[in-house]
Coordinates of C-alpha atoms and ligand atoms in Angstrom, one line a residue:
S302 CA 10.7 5.1 -16.3
G303 CA 7.6 5.6 -14.3
V304 CA 6.4 4.3 -10.9
K305 CA 7.2 0.5 -10.6
V306 CA 3.9 -1.1 -9.9
V307 CA 3.0 -4.8 -9.4
I308 CA -0.7 -5.5 -10.2
C309 CA -1.5 -8.8 -8.4
G310 CA -4.3 -10.8 -10.1
G311 CA -5.7 -11.8 -13.4
G312 CA -9.4 -11.1 -13.1
N313 CA -11.7 -8.2 -14.2
G314 CA -10.3 -5.6 -11.8
A315 CA -6.7 -6.5 -12.3
H316 CA -7.0 -6.0 -16.0
V317 CA -8.5 -2.6 -15.6
A318 CA -5.9 -1.5 -12.9
A319 CA -3.1 -2.7 -15.1
G320 CA -4.4 -1.0 -18.2
L321 CA -5.1 2.3 -16.6
A322 CA -1.8 2.4 -14.6
A323 CA 0.1 1.8 -17.9
L324 CA -1.9 4.4 -19.7
N325 CA -1.0 6.8 -16.9
G326 CA 2.7 6.3 -17.3
A327 CA 3.6 3.5 -14.8
D328 CA 6.0 0.6 -15.3
V329 CA 3.3 -2.1 -14.9
R330 CA 4.2 -5.6 -14.0
M331 CA 1.0 -7.7 -14.0
M332 CA 1.5 -10.8 -11.8
S333 CA -0.7 -13.8 -11.5
T334 CA 0.3 -16.9 -9.6
F335 CA -3.0 -18.6 -10.3
S336 CA -2.9 -21.6 -12.5
D337 CA -1.6 -20.8 -16.1
E338 CA -3.2 -17.3 -16.0
A339 CA 0.0 -15.3 -16.6
E340 CA 0.9 -17.4 -19.7
R341 CA -2.6 -17.1 -21.1
I342 CA -2.6 -13.3 -20.6
S343 CA 0.8 -13.0 -22.2
A344 CA -0.3 -15.1 -25.2
A345 CA -3.5 -13.1 -25.6
L346 CA -1.5 -9.8 -25.5
A347 CA 1.1 -11.1 -27.9
A348 CA -1.7 -11.9 -30.4
N349 CA -2.8 -8.3 -30.1
N350 CA 0.5 -6.4 -30.7
G351 CA 1.1 -6.4 -27.0
L352 CA -1.8 -4.1 -26.3
L353 CA -4.5 -4.4 -23.7
R354 CA -7.7 -2.7 -24.7
V355 CA -9.8 -0.9 -22.0
T356 CA -13.3 0.2 -23.1
Y357 CA -14.0 2.9 -20.6
T358 CA -17.5 4.4 -20.3
D359 CA -17.8 7.4 -18.1
A360 CA -20.6 10.0 -18.0
G361 CA -22.1 8.7 -21.1
T362 CA -18.9 8.8 -23.2
T363 CA -17.1 5.6 -24.3
K364 CA -13.4 5.6 -25.1
E365 CA -11.3 2.8 -26.4
L366 CA -7.9 2.9 -24.8
D367 CA -4.9 0.7 -25.7
A368 CA -2.4 0.1 -22.9
K369 CA 1.1 -1.4 -23.0
L370 CA 2.2 -3.3 -19.9
S371 CA 5.9 -3.9 -19.1
V372 CA 5.5 -7.5 -18.4
V373 CA 3.0 -10.2 -17.4
T374 CA 4.5 -12.9 -15.3
K375 CA 4.0 -15.6 -12.7
D376 CA 7.5 -15.0 -11.4
P377 CA 7.6 -12.8 -8.3
A378 CA 11.3 -12.0 -8.8
V379 CA 10.6 -10.5 -12.2
A380 CA 7.4 -8.7 -11.1
G381 CA 8.8 -7.5 -7.8
K382 CA 12.2 -6.1 -8.9
D383 CA 12.7 -2.7 -7.2
V384 CA 8.9 -2.4 -6.8
D385 CA 7.5 0.9 -5.4
L386 CA 3.8 -0.1 -5.1
I387 CA 2.1 -3.5 -4.9
L388 CA -1.5 -3.4 -5.8
L389 CA -3.6 -6.4 -4.8
V390 CA -6.7 -6.6 -7.0
V391 CA -8.0 -10.1 -6.2
P392 CA -10.6 -11.5 -3.8
A393 CA -9.3 -11.5 -0.2
F394 CA -8.6 -15.2 0.0
A395 CA -5.9 -14.8 -2.7
H396 CA -4.0 -12.0 -0.8
A397 CA -1.8 -14.2 1.3
G398 CA -0.4 -16.1 -1.7
Y399 CA 0.8 -12.9 -3.3
L400 CA 2.2 -11.4 -0.1
R401 CA 4.2 -14.6 0.5
A402 CA 5.4 -14.8 -3.1
L403 CA 6.5 -11.1 -3.1
L404 CA 8.0 -11.1 0.4
P405 CA 11.7 -11.2 -0.8
N406 CA 11.0 -8.1 -2.9
I407 CA 9.1 -6.2 -0.2
T408 CA 11.6 -3.8 1.4
P409 CA 11.4 -0.8 3.8
G410 CA 9.5 1.9 2.0
T411 CA 7.4 -0.4 -0.3
V412 CA 3.7 0.5 -0.5
I413 CA 1.3 -2.4 -0.2
C414 CA -2.3 -1.6 -1.3
G415 CA -5.4 -3.7 -1.1
M416 CA -8.1 -2.5 -3.6
P417 CA -10.3 -3.7 -2.1
G418 CA -8.4 -4.6 1.0
S419 CA -11.3 -6.4 2.6
P420 CA -11.5 -7.0 6.4
G421 CA -8.4 -8.3 8.1
F422 CA -6.1 -6.9 5.4
P423 CA -3.7 -5.2 7.9
F424 CA -3.6 -8.3 10.1
E425 CA -2.6 -10.5 7.2
V426 CA 0.1 -8.1 6.1
D427 CA 1.5 -7.8 9.6
G428 CA 1.2 -11.6 10.1
I429 CA 3.1 -12.4 6.9
L430 CA 5.7 -9.6 7.0
G431 CA 6.4 -9.9 10.8
P432 CA 6.5 -6.9 13.1
E433 CA 9.8 -5.4 11.9
L434 CA 9.3 -5.2 8.2
S435 CA 5.6 -4.5 8.7
A436 CA 6.4 -1.3 10.5
Q437 CA 8.7 -0.1 7.7
V438 CA 6.2 -0.5 4.8
T439 CA 3.2 1.7 4.0
L440 CA -0.2 0.2 3.8
M441 CA -3.3 1.5 1.9
D442 CA -6.6 -0.2 2.4
W443 CA -9.6 0.7 0.2
A444 CA -13.2 -0.2 0.9
T445 CA -14.1 -1.3 -2.7
L446 CA -12.9 -1.8 -6.2
P447 CA -13.1 1.6 -8.1
W448 CA -15.1 0.2 -11.0
A449 CA -17.9 -2.1 -12.1
C450 CA -16.0 -4.0 -14.8
R451 CA -15.9 -7.2 -16.7
L452 CA -13.5 -9.0 -19.1
L453 CA -14.8 -9.2 -22.7
E454 CA -11.8 -11.2 -23.9
F455 CA -9.4 -12.7 -21.3
G456 CA -6.0 -11.0 -21.4
R457 CA -7.0 -8.7 -24.2
H458 CA -10.0 -6.6 -23.6
V459 CA -11.8 -5.4 -20.5
E460 CA -14.8 -3.1 -20.1
V461 CA -15.3 -0.5 -17.4
L462 CA -19.1 -0.1 -17.0
G463 CA -19.0 2.5 -14.3
T464 CA -16.5 4.3 -12.1
K465 CA -17.2 5.3 -8.5
E466 CA -17.3 9.0 -7.7
S467 CA -15.2 8.6 -4.6
M468 CA -13.6 5.7 -2.7
R469 CA -13.0 5.5 1.0
G470 CA -9.8 4.2 2.4
S471 CA -7.1 4.5 5.0
V472 CA -3.3 4.8 4.9
R473 CA -0.8 3.5 7.5
L474 CA 2.5 5.2 7.0
G475 CA 5.6 3.2 7.6
T476 CA 8.6 4.3 9.7
V477 CA 10.6 4.3 6.5
P478 CA 9.3 6.9 4.0
S479 CA 7.8 5.3 1.0
R480 CA 9.4 5.9 -2.4
V481 CA 6.1 7.3 -3.8
D482 CA 3.6 9.5 -2.0
P483 CA 0.9 6.8 -1.6
V484 CA -2.4 8.5 -2.2
P485 CA -1.4 11.0 -4.9
C486 CA 0.5 8.2 -6.6
L487 CA -2.5 5.9 -6.7
Q488 CA -4.7 8.7 -7.8
S489 CA -2.4 9.5 -10.7
L490 CA -2.5 5.8 -11.8
L491 CA -6.3 5.6 -11.6
G492 CA -7.1 8.9 -13.2
Q493 CA -9.4 11.6 -12.0
R494 CA -12.0 9.3 -10.6
P495 CA -12.7 7.9 -8.1
V496 CA -11.6 10.7 -5.9
L497 CA -9.5 9.0 -3.2
N498 CA -10.7 9.8 0.2
A499 CA -8.2 8.4 2.8
S500 CA -8.8 9.1 6.5
G501 CA -8.5 7.6 9.9
H502 CA -7.0 4.5 11.4
I503 CA -6.5 1.5 9.1
L504 CA -8.8 -0.6 11.2
G505 CA -11.7 1.6 10.1
I506 CA -11.8 -0.1 6.8
T507 CA -12.1 -3.6 8.4
L508 CA -14.7 -2.5 11.0
G509 CA -16.6 -0.4 8.5
S510 CA -17.0 -3.1 5.9
V511 CA -20.7 -3.5 5.2
N512 CA -20.9 -6.8 3.4
Q513 CA -19.9 -8.7 6.6
I514 CA -23.1 -7.6 8.3
V515 CA -25.5 -7.0 5.4
H516 CA -25.1 -10.3 3.6
L517 CA -25.0 -12.3 6.8
A518 CA -28.0 -10.6 8.4
V519 CA -30.1 -11.1 5.3
M520 CA -29.0 -14.8 4.9
Y521 CA -29.8 -15.4 8.6
G522 CA -33.1 -13.6 8.4
Q523 CA -34.3 -15.6 5.5
W524 CA -33.1 -19.1 6.5
Y525 CA -32.6 -19.4 10.3
N526 CA -36.0 -20.9 10.8
W527 CA -36.4 -22.5 7.3
D528 CA -38.4 -25.7 7.4
G529 CA -36.1 -27.4 4.9
K530 CA -38.7 -27.5 2.1
G531 CA -37.6 -26.5 -1.4
L532 CA -39.1 -23.3 -2.8
P533 CA -40.5 -22.8 -6.3
E534 CA -38.3 -19.7 -6.7
S535 CA -35.3 -18.1 -5.0
P536 CA -36.5 -15.3 -2.6
L537 CA -35.6 -11.7 -3.3
F538 CA -32.5 -10.9 -1.4
Y539 CA -33.0 -7.2 -0.4
Q540 CA -36.6 -6.6 -1.4
G541 CA -37.6 -9.7 0.7
I542 CA -36.3 -8.5 4.1
N543 CA -38.7 -7.9 6.9
E544 CA -38.5 -5.6 9.9
E545 CA -37.1 -8.4 12.1
T546 CA -34.1 -8.7 9.8
G547 CA -33.8 -4.9 9.6
S548 CA -33.7 -4.8 13.3
L549 CA -31.1 -7.5 13.6
L550 CA -28.9 -5.7 11.1
N551 CA -29.4 -2.5 13.0
S552 CA -28.2 -4.2 16.2
M553 CA -25.2 -5.8 14.6
S554 CA -24.1 -2.5 13.2
A555 CA -24.7 -0.8 16.6
E556 CA -22.3 -3.4 18.1
I557 CA -19.6 -2.5 15.6
C558 CA -20.2 1.2 16.2
A559 CA -19.9 0.6 20.0
L560 CA -16.6 -1.3 19.3
A561 CA -15.2 1.6 17.2
K562 CA -16.2 4.1 19.9
K563 CA -14.5 2.0 22.6
I564 CA -11.3 1.8 20.6
S565 CA -11.3 5.5 19.7
D566 CA -12.1 6.6 23.3
T567 CA -9.6 4.4 25.0
Q568 CA -6.8 4.4 22.4
G569 CA -7.2 7.9 20.9
V570 CA -7.4 6.6 17.3
D571 CA -9.6 8.0 14.6
L572 CA -12.3 5.5 13.5
K573 CA -14.9 8.1 12.4
S574 CA -15.1 6.3 9.0
V575 CA -17.0 3.5 10.7
L576 CA -20.6 4.5 10.0
H577 CA -23.8 3.0 11.3
I578 CA -25.4 1.0 8.4
Y579 CA -28.4 3.3 8.1
D580 CA -26.1 6.3 7.7
W581 CA -24.0 4.3 5.2
Y582 CA -27.1 3.6 3.1
M583 CA -28.1 7.2 3.1
D584 CA -24.6 8.2 2.1
C585 CA -24.2 5.7 -0.7
Y586 CA -27.7 5.1 -2.0
G587 CA -29.7 8.1 -0.6
K588 CA -31.0 9.1 -4.0
D589 CA -31.9 5.6 -5.0
I590 CA -34.1 4.9 -1.9
S591 CA -37.8 5.8 -2.0
D592 CA -38.9 5.0 1.6
K593 CA -36.4 5.9 4.2
S594 CA -38.6 5.3 7.3
T595 CA -36.6 2.3 8.6
L596 CA -33.5 0.4 7.7
A597 CA -35.7 -2.4 6.3
T598 CA -37.8 -0.1 4.1
S599 CA -34.7 1.6 2.9
M600 CA -33.2 -1.6 1.7
R601 CA -36.5 -2.9 0.2
T602 CA -37.0 0.3 -1.8
N603 CA -33.3 0.8 -2.9
A604 CA -33.7 0.9 -6.7
S605 CA -30.1 -0.4 -7.3
Y606 CA -31.0 -3.6 -5.4
R607 CA -34.1 -4.4 -7.5
G608 CA -34.5 -8.0 -8.5
L609 CA -31.4 -9.5 -6.7
R610 CA -32.2 -12.9 -5.3
H611 CA -30.8 -15.3 -2.7
P612 CA -28.0 -17.6 -3.8
T613 CA -29.7 -21.0 -4.1
V614 CA -29.1 -24.5 -5.5
V615 CA -31.8 -26.0 -7.6
G616 CA -32.4 -29.7 -6.9
E617 CA -33.6 -32.4 -9.2
D618 CA -37.1 -31.6 -8.1
G619 CA -36.6 -28.1 -9.6
L620 CA -36.9 -26.5 -6.2
H621 CA -34.6 -23.9 -4.6
R622 CA -32.6 -24.4 -1.4
P623 CA -30.1 -22.0 0.1
N624 CA -26.6 -22.1 -1.2
Y625 CA -24.3 -21.8 1.8
G626 CA -21.3 -22.3 -0.4
Y627 CA -21.8 -18.8 -1.9
R628 CA -19.4 -15.9 -1.3
Y629 CA -22.0 -14.3 1.1
M630 CA -20.9 -17.0 3.5
T631 CA -17.5 -18.2 2.3
E632 CA -16.1 -14.7 2.1
D633 CA -18.1 -12.6 4.5
V634 CA -17.6 -15.0 7.4
P635 CA -13.8 -15.8 7.4
F636 CA -12.9 -12.5 5.7
G637 CA -15.5 -10.5 7.5
L638 CA -17.5 -11.1 10.6
V639 CA -15.1 -13.4 12.3
I640 CA -12.5 -10.7 12.2
T641 CA -14.7 -8.1 13.7
K642 CA -15.6 -10.6 16.4
G643 CA -11.9 -11.2 17.0
I644 CA -11.3 -7.5 17.5
A645 CA -14.3 -7.2 19.8
E646 CA -12.9 -10.1 21.9
I647 CA -9.6 -8.3 22.4
F648 CA -11.3 -5.1 23.4
Q649 CA -13.6 -7.1 25.7
L650 CA -16.8 -5.8 24.2
P651 CA -19.9 -8.2 24.1
T652 CA -21.5 -8.6 20.7
P653 CA -24.6 -10.8 21.3
N654 CA -26.2 -10.2 17.9
I655 CA -23.0 -10.8 15.9
D656 CA -22.5 -13.9 18.0
R657 CA -25.9 -15.3 17.2
V658 CA -25.4 -14.8 13.4
L659 CA -21.8 -16.2 13.5
A660 CA -22.9 -19.3 15.4
W661 CA -25.6 -20.0 12.9
S662 CA -23.4 -19.2 9.9
Q663 CA -20.5 -21.5 10.9
K664 CA -23.0 -24.3 11.5
Q665 CA -24.4 -24.0 8.0
M666 CA -20.8 -23.9 6.6
G667 CA -19.7 -26.9 8.7
K668 CA -16.9 -24.9 10.2
E669 CA -15.8 -23.9 13.7
F670 CA -14.4 -20.4 14.0
V671 CA -15.8 -19.4 17.4
R672 CA -15.8 -22.2 20.0
E673 CA -19.0 -22.4 21.9
S674 CA -17.4 -24.4 24.7
A675 CA -14.9 -21.6 25.2
G676 CA -17.5 -19.0 25.7
G677 CA -17.7 -18.2 22.0
R678 CA -14.1 -17.1 21.7
V679 CA -12.3 -16.9 18.3
C680 CA -10.3 -20.1 18.8
G681 CA -12.2 -22.7 16.8
S682 CA -10.4 -25.4 14.8
D683 CA -10.9 -23.5 11.5
I684 CA -9.5 -20.1 12.4
G685 CA -6.5 -20.9 10.1
M686 CA -8.8 -20.1 7.2
T687 CA -9.8 -16.7 8.5
R688 CA -8.0 -13.3 8.8
A689 CA -9.0 -12.9 12.5
P690 CA -6.1 -11.3 14.5
Q691 CA -6.0 -14.4 16.7
R692 CA -5.1 -16.5 13.6
Y693 CA -1.8 -14.5 13.4
G694 CA -1.2 -14.6 17.2
L695 CA -2.2 -10.9 17.5
T696 CA -4.0 -10.9 20.8
T697 CA -3.2 -7.6 22.6
V698 CA -4.6 -4.2 22.0
E699 CA -1.2 -2.9 20.8
Q700 CA -0.8 -5.7 18.3
V701 CA -4.3 -5.2 16.9
L702 CA -3.8 -1.5 16.5
G703 CA -0.7 -2.4 14.5
V704 CA 2.8 -1.3 14.1
P705 CA 3.7 1.5 14.2
K706 CA 1.0 2.9 16.4
Q707 CA -0.8 5.7 14.7
Ligands
NAD569 P1 -12.4 -11.8 -10.3 O1 -13.5 -12.7 -9.9 O2 -12.3 -11.4 -11.7 O3 -11.0 -12.3 -9.8 C1 -10.7 -13.6 -10.2 C2 -9.1 -13.6 -10.1 O4 -8.7 -13.9 -8.8 C3 -8.6 -14.7 -11.0 O5 -8.4 -14.2 -12.3 C4 -7.3 -15.0 -10.3 O6 -6.3 -14.1 -10.6 C5 -7.6 -14.8 -8.8 N1 -8.0 -16.1 -8.2 C6 -9.1 -16.7 -8.3 N2 -9.1 -17.9 -7.6 C7 -7.8 -18.0 -7.2 C8 -7.1 -18.9 -6.4 N3 -7.7 -20.1 -6.0 N4 -5.8 -18.7 -6.1 C9 -5.2 -17.6 -6.5 N5 -5.8 -16.6 -7.2 C10 -7.1 -16.8 -7.5 O7 -12.5 -10.5 -9.4 P2 -12.7 -9.0 -9.8 O8 -14.0 -8.9 -10.5 O9 -11.5 -8.5 -10.4 O10 -12.9 -8.4 -8.4 C11 -11.9 -8.3 -7.4 C12 -12.5 -8.0 -6.1 O11 -13.3 -6.8 -6.2 C13 -13.4 -9.1 -5.6 O12 -13.3 -9.1 -4.2 C14 -14.8 -8.6 -5.9 O13 -15.8 -9.1 -5.1 C15 -14.6 -7.1 -5.8 N6 -15.6 -6.3 -6.7 C16 -15.6 -6.5 -8.1 C17 -16.5 -5.7 -8.9 C18 -16.5 -5.9 -10.4 O14 -17.3 -5.2 -11.0 N7 -15.8 -6.8 -11.0 C19 -17.2 -4.7 -8.3 C20 -17.1 -4.5 -6.9 C21 -16.2 -5.3 -6.2

């Protein structure tokens, strides 16, 4: 009965996705391969008559919903039996583990969905499935998680604080028809909102990712000429940016737009979803921004960014120093900017501003993704921990555009 869905993950988003999909009639198998998470969720559910509570606040109204999942398991054979739709709701670094675990259950016609997919999602799927199977499955890549949400009690109670109005994504249809119509199916599992808005080539979601440029440009702008002295407080992240950082971010975004244009013009694919960062801000935050004169003023006066500070570590002297181990670096470099650089390399488009920020970032992280002695190509000794196309041996235009060609 119902669409057979595997929800991969055991965090905030996975609990919400599992609860809502079950409430909307799906046969939900929640799968977590992480530590003893599946056992802990099962035990928590068992102590609660098998019900997962979702507190759902939307438009000022709060509802308490109780969902019944089919199974919570660590075992891919149990979760993946005859699966129609695999929904990955974990940080990008955890995708590969789930894809490898579920590989024996992925068949022609399976739908694989990243929510969020995060940059490099299609390369990772193609790399792990191989060209033949990869062409036969359908991919959905979404730019974000649909909700602001948090666990109140692990395995038992999750709260949705807000739901996005709409969510941008892309679908790559397989050569074998999927058993469910991907977008309407996902929409029915999530409910009325967010309104799913899928368009264009699947690479648009990778190239259009904003975190990879925003977080890194702001980190670079704040710290590239730092004198090494601790600060009494952590600087404001967005409200603290100056025109120079705004201008750098502008240029990085322009390089990505130029790349998208080159790919669309030469390959005839639709990458209209790749927006310039200024236009993206106006689209997403227009009503929250009080001074739109430049990119920097728009970011500084974005009400929803108020008070956010730089990730720092506090030393024994009580002073703040930058934390380069935070996800703004550990995610947005290997699961972000390195991938975009890898695509630019294959399309032979120079990206001097992205290169500058990447060179600095990898140095702070103590990693080598791009190799300076090889002209800054994506062939450093640490590319194995990225989702750059080069990591999967995808080095031609055809391979990067994916199978089947859209
Ligand atoms: P989360 O932090 O709750 O996810 C943690 C889960 O990831 C763990 O429960 C586990 O299942 C898995 N995991 C963690 N470490 C792992 C490891 N080493 N190996 C395997 N699995 C591991 O994440 P979330 O809040 O559900 O968010 C999911 C994604 O959506 C993230 O990329 C997040 O940045 C993004 N996001 C979250 C929110 C939100 O409100 N929670 C909002 C917007 C975007």
